[in-house]
């Protein structure tokens, strides 16, 4: 495919207009400021008035929770989990999880995202949904433990092992299996240590919720005499590439530990604000050199999977929370939503536009009223652009969405069946 006369940001952040960019065999093969001659049979795309950008990589999501959108409102995290979320999730079938994942993928693809980092159960259903849709996904089955049994006696870990054996690097590497430790408050030291040892043996990446709330952090200090970050650090969980979601209440010393172990923080500003968990200190994390990626969290706590909206919040929340208009620039916010998320998944070839990079791309309209007059394209992209501006989403060179049309998803069927599944569970709970 040849994108003609399209705008693109250079790696230094300069907006380059009227570029020609060729995609071949799933990668970017040519970038030119002068017109490229179309090859025989090549599809040409008129990029006038449009921006070609790296696709979004959602660094923390729970895709099946689209079925819980609007189900638990105006509650703090622990009440939200125990009174609304857990009872609903206990009734999810494999088909429900498949439908919820398809619905989430449709929403993310429509908004320019081609990949997500997922922590859930029913992993095989999610794997089918992701591979059929043609997206990328790093999926972990979150291990929780409330007894003193070995890790290998935990049902979720057995599901994790089966998923890894059957699905890791499926669909030409688009689908990858990570390990998942839910959180400190749903674990014990034995389980964490065994998980850390298995991670080093297997070479798999790690996902974990970390210091999402003040209560979580304070109770961990009461139980173990240390913060959640120090708890996991001491038990070896961070000895493999790790994505730590939230990190709202990490201390400066915790940040140093994350930097030392090259842990990626998946900041989820919309979810953290909605559940009144607080504000992740993204400015200090960046100052300390910690990689910060962007996640939406699940649709039950956001209530959308809109990376464009969360990218704006990432910058604005930091400015407001820490009383400094200079922190978290548009370039840093966009990097978090794209390249940092790709790197957190171990996808070195993604999240950037350069020759040889994976063609994980989105096309964004720049001819809408909110892009005018165009003084600062980077600021317009982060502060003014809307997800509806995305008119094409491509993963590994394959178009997944273009101008209202999904190429791999039957959105009418998915929406109908997902609505029925959610209504069924709601009725079961209220009966």
Short mmCIF file of C-alpha atoms in Angstrom, two decimals:
data_model
loop_
_atom_site.label_atom_id
_atom_site.label_comp_id
_atom_site.label_asym_id
_atom_site.label_seq_id
_atom_site.Cartn_x
_atom_site.Cartn_y
_atom_site.Cartn_z
CA UNK A 1 0.00 0.00 0.00
CA UNK A 2 1.24 3.48 -0.82
CA UNK A 3 0.19 6.45 1.34
CA UNK A 4 0.50 9.54 -0.85
CA UNK A 5 0.86 13.19 0.17
CA UNK A 6 0.21 12.42 3.85
CA UNK A 7 1.56 14.26 6.90
CA UNK A 8 3.76 12.49 9.42
CA UNK A 9 5.77 13.41 12.50
CA UNK A 10 9.50 12.84 12.20
CA UNK A 11 11.30 11.05 15.03
CA UNK A 12 12.40 14.48 16.27
CA UNK A 13 8.79 15.66 16.46
CA UNK A 14 8.72 17.84 13.35
CA UNK A 15 5.54 17.68 11.26
CA UNK A 16 6.38 16.73 7.70
CA UNK A 17 3.68 17.31 5.11
CA UNK A 18 3.14 15.67 1.72
CA UNK A 19 5.13 12.52 2.40
CA UNK A 20 4.83 9.25 0.49
CA UNK A 21 5.09 6.15 2.65
CA UNK A 22 5.06 2.60 1.31
CA UNK A 23 3.97 -0.46 3.28
CA UNK A 24 5.04 -3.89 2.06
CA UNK A 25 4.92 -7.31 3.72
CA UNK A 26 3.68 -5.84 6.99
CA UNK A 27 6.45 -3.27 7.37
CA UNK A 28 7.24 0.29 6.33
CA UNK A 29 9.57 -0.08 3.36
CA UNK A 30 9.96 3.51 2.11
CA UNK A 31 9.49 7.06 3.41
CA UNK A 32 9.96 9.88 0.93
CA UNK A 33 9.46 13.61 0.76
CA UNK A 34 9.21 13.30 -3.02
CA UNK A 35 6.47 11.33 -4.78
CA UNK A 36 6.98 7.59 -5.14
CA UNK A 37 5.82 5.84 -8.29
CA UNK A 38 3.09 3.29 -7.57
CA UNK A 39 4.03 -0.31 -8.21
CA UNK A 40 1.89 -2.57 -10.37
CA UNK A 41 -1.23 -3.59 -8.48
CA UNK A 42 -0.39 -1.41 -5.48
CA UNK A 43 -3.23 0.26 -3.58
CA UNK A 44 -2.77 4.03 -3.34
CA UNK A 45 -4.24 6.05 -0.47
CA UNK A 46 -4.85 9.79 -0.81
CA UNK A 47 -3.44 11.29 2.38
CA UNK A 48 -4.28 14.94 1.71
CA UNK A 49 -5.42 16.60 4.94
CA UNK A 50 -4.52 13.55 6.99
CA UNK A 51 -1.85 12.46 9.45
CA UNK A 52 -0.17 9.04 9.46
CA UNK A 53 0.84 8.10 13.00
CA UNK A 54 1.88 5.00 14.93
CA UNK A 55 -1.13 3.09 16.20
CA UNK A 56 -1.92 3.17 19.91
CA UNK A 57 -0.77 0.39 22.27
CA UNK A 58 -3.07 0.13 25.29
CA UNK A 59 -0.70 -0.86 28.11
CA UNK A 60 -3.35 -2.02 30.58
CA UNK A 61 -6.87 -3.21 29.82
CA UNK A 62 -9.32 -5.90 30.85
CA UNK A 63 -11.08 -6.35 27.51
CA UNK A 64 -14.00 -8.59 28.57
CA UNK A 65 -15.10 -5.96 31.08
CA UNK A 66 -16.84 -4.10 28.27
CA UNK A 67 -19.82 -6.19 29.41
CA UNK A 68 -19.62 -4.40 32.78
CA UNK A 69 -19.63 -0.89 31.35
CA UNK A 70 -21.78 1.25 33.67
CA UNK A 71 -22.37 -1.64 36.09
CA UNK A 72 -20.41 -0.31 39.08
CA UNK A 73 -20.68 3.44 39.45
CA UNK A 74 -19.68 5.97 42.12
CA UNK A 75 -17.79 3.51 44.31
CA UNK A 76 -14.23 3.35 45.64
CA UNK A 77 -12.11 0.46 44.41
CA UNK A 78 -12.67 -2.14 47.14
CA UNK A 79 -16.44 -1.57 47.29
CA UNK A 80 -16.56 -1.49 43.50
CA UNK A 81 -14.78 -4.84 43.28
CA UNK A 82 -16.58 -6.68 46.06
CA UNK A 83 -20.15 -5.48 45.62
CA UNK A 84 -20.43 -5.09 41.86
CA UNK A 85 -17.54 -6.49 39.82
CA UNK A 86 -16.78 -9.86 41.41
CA UNK A 87 -20.45 -10.99 41.50
CA UNK A 88 -20.84 -10.14 37.80
CA UNK A 89 -17.57 -11.77 36.77
CA UNK A 90 -18.48 -14.98 38.61
CA UNK A 91 -21.27 -15.47 36.07
CA UNK A 92 -19.24 -14.90 32.91
CA UNK A 93 -19.11 -17.84 30.50
CA UNK A 94 -16.38 -18.48 27.96
CA UNK A 95 -18.70 -17.17 25.25
CA UNK A 96 -19.34 -14.02 27.29
CA UNK A 97 -15.58 -13.44 27.57
CA UNK A 98 -15.18 -13.97 23.82
CA UNK A 99 -17.93 -11.47 23.05
CA UNK A 100 -16.65 -8.91 25.55
CA UNK A 101 -13.19 -9.15 24.05
CA UNK A 102 -14.50 -8.74 20.52
CA UNK A 103 -16.46 -5.68 21.60
CA UNK A 104 -13.36 -4.20 23.24
CA UNK A 105 -11.25 -4.84 20.15
CA UNK A 106 -13.86 -3.14 17.97
CA UNK A 107 -13.80 -0.08 20.23
CA UNK A 108 -10.02 0.09 20.35
CA UNK A 109 -9.51 -0.45 16.63
CA UNK A 110 -12.09 2.25 15.89
CA UNK A 111 -9.96 4.62 17.98
CA UNK A 112 -6.59 3.78 16.43
CA UNK A 113 -5.31 1.07 18.80
CA UNK A 114 -3.98 -2.22 17.44
CA UNK A 115 -2.72 -3.86 20.63
CA UNK A 116 -3.52 -4.20 24.31
CA UNK A 117 -1.91 -5.63 27.41
CA UNK A 118 -4.55 -7.79 29.05
CA UNK A 119 -4.94 -9.35 32.47
CA UNK A 120 -7.99 -11.57 32.86
CA UNK A 121 -9.27 -15.14 32.91
CA UNK A 122 -10.85 -17.18 30.13
CA UNK A 123 -7.65 -16.67 28.21
CA UNK A 124 -8.38 -19.12 25.41
CA UNK A 125 -11.60 -17.27 24.54
CA UNK A 126 -9.67 -14.00 24.48
CA UNK A 127 -6.98 -15.58 22.32
CA UNK A 128 -9.55 -16.67 19.76
CA UNK A 129 -11.10 -13.20 19.72
CA UNK A 130 -7.77 -11.42 19.25
CA UNK A 131 -6.30 -13.70 16.61
CA UNK A 132 -9.52 -13.73 14.59
CA UNK A 133 -9.66 -9.93 14.68
CA UNK A 134 -6.06 -9.55 13.49
CA UNK A 135 -4.88 -7.42 16.41
CA UNK A 136 -1.92 -7.77 18.73
CA UNK A 137 -2.30 -8.70 22.38
CA UNK A 138 -0.15 -9.58 25.39
CA UNK A 139 -2.38 -11.63 27.67
CA UNK A 140 -1.81 -12.83 31.21
CA UNK A 141 -4.12 -14.83 33.44
CA UNK A 142 -4.08 -12.99 36.74
CA UNK A 143 -3.09 -15.30 39.59
CA UNK A 144 -4.78 -14.64 42.91
CA UNK A 145 -4.14 -16.66 46.07
CA UNK A 146 -5.98 -16.71 49.39
CA UNK A 147 -4.48 -19.88 50.87
CA UNK A 148 -1.05 -21.44 51.42
CA UNK A 149 -1.04 -23.83 48.46
CA UNK A 150 1.81 -23.86 45.95
CA UNK A 151 1.57 -21.77 42.82
CA UNK A 152 1.31 -24.97 40.79
CA UNK A 153 -1.83 -25.95 42.71
CA UNK A 154 -3.62 -22.74 41.74
CA UNK A 155 -6.27 -23.12 39.01
CA UNK A 156 -5.46 -19.77 37.43
CA UNK A 157 -1.79 -20.66 37.13
CA UNK A 158 -2.67 -23.96 35.49
CA UNK A 159 -4.78 -21.99 33.01
CA UNK A 160 -1.79 -19.71 32.50
CA UNK A 161 0.50 -22.67 31.75
CA UNK A 162 -1.95 -24.16 29.26
CA UNK A 163 -2.42 -20.81 27.56
CA UNK A 164 1.33 -20.33 27.21
CA UNK A 165 1.86 -23.79 25.78
CA UNK A 166 -0.89 -23.49 23.17
CA UNK A 167 -0.95 -19.79 22.28
CA UNK A 168 2.35 -18.02 22.95
CA UNK A 169 3.55 -16.32 19.74
CA UNK A 170 0.44 -17.42 17.84
CA UNK A 171 -0.74 -15.55 14.72
CA UNK A 172 2.80 -14.81 13.56
CA UNK A 173 3.72 -13.40 16.95
CA UNK A 174 0.80 -11.01 17.21
CA UNK A 175 -0.56 -12.90 20.21
CA UNK A 176 1.80 -13.31 23.15
CA UNK A 177 1.37 -14.77 26.59
CA UNK A 178 2.68 -12.95 29.67
CA UNK A 179 2.57 -13.98 33.31
CA UNK A 180 0.20 -12.18 35.65
CA UNK A 181 0.35 -11.56 39.40
CA UNK A 182 -2.84 -9.73 40.28
CA UNK A 183 -1.59 -7.64 43.22
CA UNK A 184 0.07 -7.72 46.61
CA UNK A 185 -3.26 -7.87 48.44
CA UNK A 186 -4.31 -10.95 46.47
CA UNK A 187 -1.02 -12.82 46.89
CA UNK A 188 1.38 -14.12 49.49
CA UNK A 189 5.19 -14.21 49.53
CA UNK A 190 5.39 -17.90 48.63
CA UNK A 191 3.25 -17.49 45.51
CA UNK A 192 5.11 -14.38 44.39
CA UNK A 193 8.50 -16.02 44.83
CA UNK A 194 7.43 -19.12 42.92
CA UNK A 195 6.00 -16.95 40.15
CA UNK A 196 9.24 -14.96 39.95
CA UNK A 197 11.26 -18.16 39.67
CA UNK A 198 9.01 -19.52 36.94
CA UNK A 199 9.19 -16.23 35.06
CA UNK A 200 12.98 -16.37 34.94
CA UNK A 201 12.90 -20.01 33.80
CA UNK A 202 10.29 -19.45 31.10
CA UNK A 203 11.51 -16.09 29.79
CA UNK A 204 7.99 -14.66 29.82
CA UNK A 205 7.12 -11.07 30.63
CA UNK A 206 5.23 -10.07 33.79
CA UNK A 207 2.14 -7.98 34.54
CA UNK A 208 1.02 -6.75 37.97
CA UNK A 209 -1.23 -4.18 39.62
CA UNK A 210 0.92 -1.95 41.82
CA UNK A 211 0.01 0.68 44.44
CA UNK A 212 -3.30 1.56 42.83
CA UNK A 213 -4.78 2.94 46.07
CA UNK A 214 -3.50 4.41 49.31
CA UNK A 215 -5.29 1.66 51.24
CA UNK A 216 -3.48 -1.03 49.23
CA UNK A 217 -0.13 0.60 49.93
CA UNK A 218 -0.76 1.28 53.63
CA UNK A 219 -2.03 -2.24 54.32
CA UNK A 220 0.97 -3.75 52.55
CA UNK A 221 3.26 -1.75 54.83
CA UNK A 222 1.29 -3.04 57.83
CA UNK A 223 1.52 -6.66 56.63
CA UNK A 224 5.10 -6.74 55.38
CA UNK A 225 6.81 -3.61 56.65
CA UNK A 226 7.42 -2.46 53.08
CA UNK A 227 5.61 -0.93 50.12
CA UNK A 228 4.15 -3.12 47.34
CA UNK A 229 7.02 -2.15 45.04
CA UNK A 230 9.64 -3.17 47.60
CA UNK A 231 7.64 -6.35 48.37
CA UNK A 232 7.71 -7.49 44.74
CA UNK A 233 11.28 -6.27 44.21
CA UNK A 234 12.58 -8.27 47.17
CA UNK A 235 10.76 -11.41 46.00
CA UNK A 236 12.26 -11.16 42.51
CA UNK A 237 9.10 -10.41 40.53
CA UNK A 238 10.75 -7.51 38.71
CA UNK A 239 13.71 -9.60 37.53
CA UNK A 240 11.95 -10.11 34.18
CA UNK A 241 10.47 -7.38 31.94
CA UNK A 242 7.43 -6.14 33.85
CA UNK A 243 4.50 -3.84 33.27
CA UNK A 244 3.15 -2.42 36.53
CA UNK A 245 -0.31 -0.92 36.24
CA UNK A 246 -1.40 2.26 38.03
CA UNK A 247 1.51 3.10 40.41
CA UNK A 248 -0.53 5.94 41.90
CA UNK A 249 0.98 5.66 45.38
CA UNK A 250 4.55 4.63 44.63
CA UNK A 251 7.15 6.56 46.60
CA UNK A 252 10.29 8.16 45.16
CA UNK A 253 12.28 5.22 46.53
CA UNK A 254 9.85 2.85 44.79
CA UNK A 255 10.43 4.73 41.55
CA UNK A 256 14.16 4.12 41.89
CA UNK A 257 13.47 0.39 42.18
CA UNK A 258 11.28 0.48 39.07
CA UNK A 259 13.99 2.34 37.17
CA UNK A 260 16.67 -0.12 38.32
CA UNK A 261 14.63 -3.08 37.03
CA UNK A 262 13.40 -1.28 33.88
CA UNK A 263 9.77 -1.77 34.90
CA UNK A 264 7.23 -0.02 32.68
CA UNK A 265 4.52 1.91 34.49
CA UNK A 266 1.12 1.68 32.78
CA UNK A 267 -0.60 4.84 33.94
CA UNK A 268 -4.43 4.74 33.77
CA UNK A 269 -5.53 8.31 34.47
CA UNK A 270 -9.23 8.00 33.64
CA UNK A 271 -9.74 4.90 35.78
CA UNK A 272 -7.71 6.31 38.68
CA UNK A 273 -9.69 9.54 38.66
CA UNK A 274 -13.06 7.82 38.30
CA UNK A 275 -12.41 5.50 41.25
CA UNK A 276 -10.89 8.40 43.21
CA UNK A 277 -7.65 6.47 43.64
CA UNK A 278 -5.46 9.52 43.13
CA UNK A 279 -2.95 10.74 40.56
CA UNK A 280 0.10 8.88 39.33
CA UNK A 281 3.16 11.12 39.63
CA UNK A 282 4.05 10.80 35.95
CA UNK A 283 6.33 13.87 35.98
CA UNK A 284 8.59 12.43 38.68
CA UNK A 285 8.59 8.99 37.05
CA UNK A 286 9.72 10.54 33.78
CA UNK A 287 12.29 12.68 35.57
CA UNK A 288 13.73 9.52 37.12
CA UNK A 289 13.86 7.82 33.73
CA UNK A 290 11.07 5.31 34.30
CA UNK A 291 9.25 4.30 31.13
CA UNK A 292 5.61 5.41 31.34
CA UNK A 293 3.03 3.88 29.01
CA UNK A 294 -0.69 4.59 28.81
CA UNK A 295 -3.54 2.27 29.67
CA UNK A 296 -7.29 2.71 29.75
CA UNK A 297 -7.94 -0.02 32.33
CA UNK A 298 -11.21 -1.88 31.78
CA UNK A 299 -14.45 -0.36 30.54
CA UNK A 300 -16.01 -1.05 33.94
CA UNK A 301 -13.83 1.62 35.53
CA UNK A 302 -13.19 4.05 32.69
CA UNK A 303 -15.95 3.62 30.99
CA UNK A 304 -14.32 3.62 27.57
CA UNK A 305 -11.25 2.24 25.85
CA UNK A 306 -10.58 5.57 24.18
CA UNK A 307 -6.82 6.02 24.00
CA UNK A 308 -7.16 9.47 22.47
CA UNK A 309 -9.14 10.66 25.49
CA UNK A 310 -6.80 9.03 28.00
CA UNK A 311 -3.77 10.50 26.24
CA UNK A 312 -5.18 13.97 26.86
CA UNK A 313 -5.96 13.10 30.47
CA UNK A 314 -2.43 11.81 31.03
CA UNK A 315 -1.06 15.27 30.30
CA UNK A 316 -3.82 17.33 31.90
CA UNK A 317 -4.07 15.30 35.11
CA UNK A 318 -0.35 15.73 35.74
CA UNK A 319 -0.50 19.48 35.15
CA UNK A 320 -3.47 19.89 37.47
CA UNK A 321 -2.39 17.48 40.19
CA UNK A 322 1.14 18.84 40.48
CA UNK A 323 0.43 22.51 39.69
CA UNK A 324 2.87 22.75 36.83
CA UNK A 325 1.71 23.49 33.26
CA UNK A 326 5.08 22.47 31.86
CA UNK A 327 5.02 18.80 32.88
CA UNK A 328 4.07 15.95 30.51
CA UNK A 329 4.38 17.54 27.09
CA UNK A 330 2.20 16.49 24.16
CA UNK A 331 5.19 14.60 22.78
CA UNK A 332 5.61 12.67 26.04
CA UNK A 333 1.91 11.84 26.20
CA UNK A 334 1.88 10.60 22.61
CA UNK A 335 5.03 8.55 23.22
CA UNK A 336 3.34 6.92 26.22
CA UNK A 337 0.33 5.99 24.10
CA UNK A 338 2.39 4.53 21.27
CA UNK A 339 6.09 3.65 21.49
CA UNK A 340 6.25 3.12 25.26
CA UNK A 341 3.30 0.74 25.12
CA UNK A 342 4.86 -1.22 22.28
CA UNK A 343 8.15 -1.51 24.16
CA UNK A 344 6.32 -2.66 27.29
CA UNK A 345 5.01 -5.59 25.24
CA UNK A 346 8.46 -6.44 23.92
CA UNK A 347 7.53 -5.22 20.43
CA UNK A 348 10.70 -3.32 19.53
CA UNK A 349 9.60 -3.04 15.93
CA UNK A 350 6.36 -1.18 16.70
CA UNK A 351 5.18 2.23 17.88
CA UNK A 352 7.32 4.28 15.53
CA UNK A 353 7.35 5.34 11.89
CA UNK A 354 10.66 4.46 10.29
CA UNK A 355 11.83 2.22 7.49
CA UNK A 356 11.78 -1.37 8.71
CA UNK A 357 9.23 -0.74 11.46
CA UNK A 358 6.06 -2.78 11.70
CA UNK A 359 3.15 -1.18 9.84
CA UNK A 360 1.04 -0.70 12.97
CA UNK A 361 -0.50 2.58 11.89
CA UNK A 362 -3.46 4.90 12.15
CA UNK A 363 -4.62 7.64 9.81
CA UNK A 364 -6.10 10.71 11.52
CA UNK A 365 -8.12 13.41 9.79
CA UNK A 366 -6.70 16.90 10.21
CA UNK A 367 -9.49 18.69 8.31
CA UNK A 368 -12.01 18.86 11.14
CA UNK A 369 -12.81 22.23 12.80
CA UNK A 370 -10.87 21.41 15.98
CA UNK A 371 -7.62 21.07 14.00
CA UNK A 372 -7.92 24.68 12.76
CA UNK A 373 -5.89 26.91 12.59
CA UNK A 374 -3.03 24.48 13.13
CA UNK A 375 -0.46 26.48 15.09
CA UNK A 376 0.91 23.40 16.86
CA UNK A 377 0.16 19.97 15.39
CA UNK A 378 1.51 18.03 18.37
CA UNK A 379 -0.71 19.98 20.77
CA UNK A 380 -3.66 19.60 18.41
CA UNK A 381 -3.15 15.84 18.33
CA UNK A 382 -3.11 15.46 22.11
CA UNK A 383 -5.46 18.21 23.28
CA UNK A 384 -7.89 18.75 20.39
CA UNK A 385 -8.14 15.57 18.32
CA UNK A 386 -10.98 13.13 18.90
CA UNK A 387 -11.13 9.38 18.38
CA UNK A 388 -13.69 9.96 15.63
CA UNK A 389 -10.86 11.58 13.63
CA UNK A 390 -9.33 8.12 13.12
CA UNK A 391 -10.32 6.99 9.64
CA UNK A 392 -8.00 3.99 9.14
CA UNK A 393 -6.33 1.52 11.47
CA UNK A 394 -3.71 -0.95 10.25
CA UNK A 395 -1.94 -3.81 12.05
CA UNK A 396 1.09 -5.45 10.46
CA UNK A 397 0.10 -3.87 7.17
CA UNK A 398 -3.46 -5.21 7.22
CA UNK A 399 -6.34 -2.72 7.35
CA UNK A 400 -8.67 -3.56 10.25
CA UNK A 401 -10.88 -0.49 10.04
CA UNK A 402 -11.46 2.15 7.38
CA UNK A 403 -14.11 4.86 7.13
CA UNK A 404 -16.72 3.13 9.26
CA UNK A 405 -16.07 -0.38 7.97
CA UNK A 406 -14.48 -3.20 9.98
CA UNK A 407 -12.70 -5.78 7.83
CA UNK A 408 -12.38 -8.54 10.45
CA UNK A 409 -15.30 -7.93 12.82
CA UNK A 410 -19.08 -8.19 12.42
CA UNK A 411 -19.85 -5.22 14.63
CA UNK A 412 -23.64 -5.52 14.40
CA UNK A 413 -23.59 -9.14 15.56
CA UNK A 414 -21.01 -8.45 18.28
CA UNK A 415 -22.98 -5.51 19.69
CA UNK A 416 -26.26 -7.44 19.68
CA UNK A 417 -24.89 -10.57 21.32
CA UNK A 418 -22.77 -8.65 23.85
CA UNK A 419 -25.80 -6.65 24.94
CA UNK A 420 -27.83 -9.83 25.41
CA UNK A 421 -25.05 -11.46 27.44
CA UNK A 422 -24.74 -8.47 29.77
CA UNK A 423 -28.50 -8.25 30.25
CA UNK A 424 -28.66 -11.96 31.08
CA UNK A 425 -26.09 -11.66 33.84
CA UNK A 426 -27.72 -8.51 35.24
CA UNK A 427 -31.01 -10.39 35.52
CA UNK A 428 -29.31 -13.34 37.22
CA UNK A 429 -27.82 -11.05 39.85
CA UNK A 430 -31.06 -9.21 40.52
CA UNK A 431 -33.17 -12.39 40.67
#
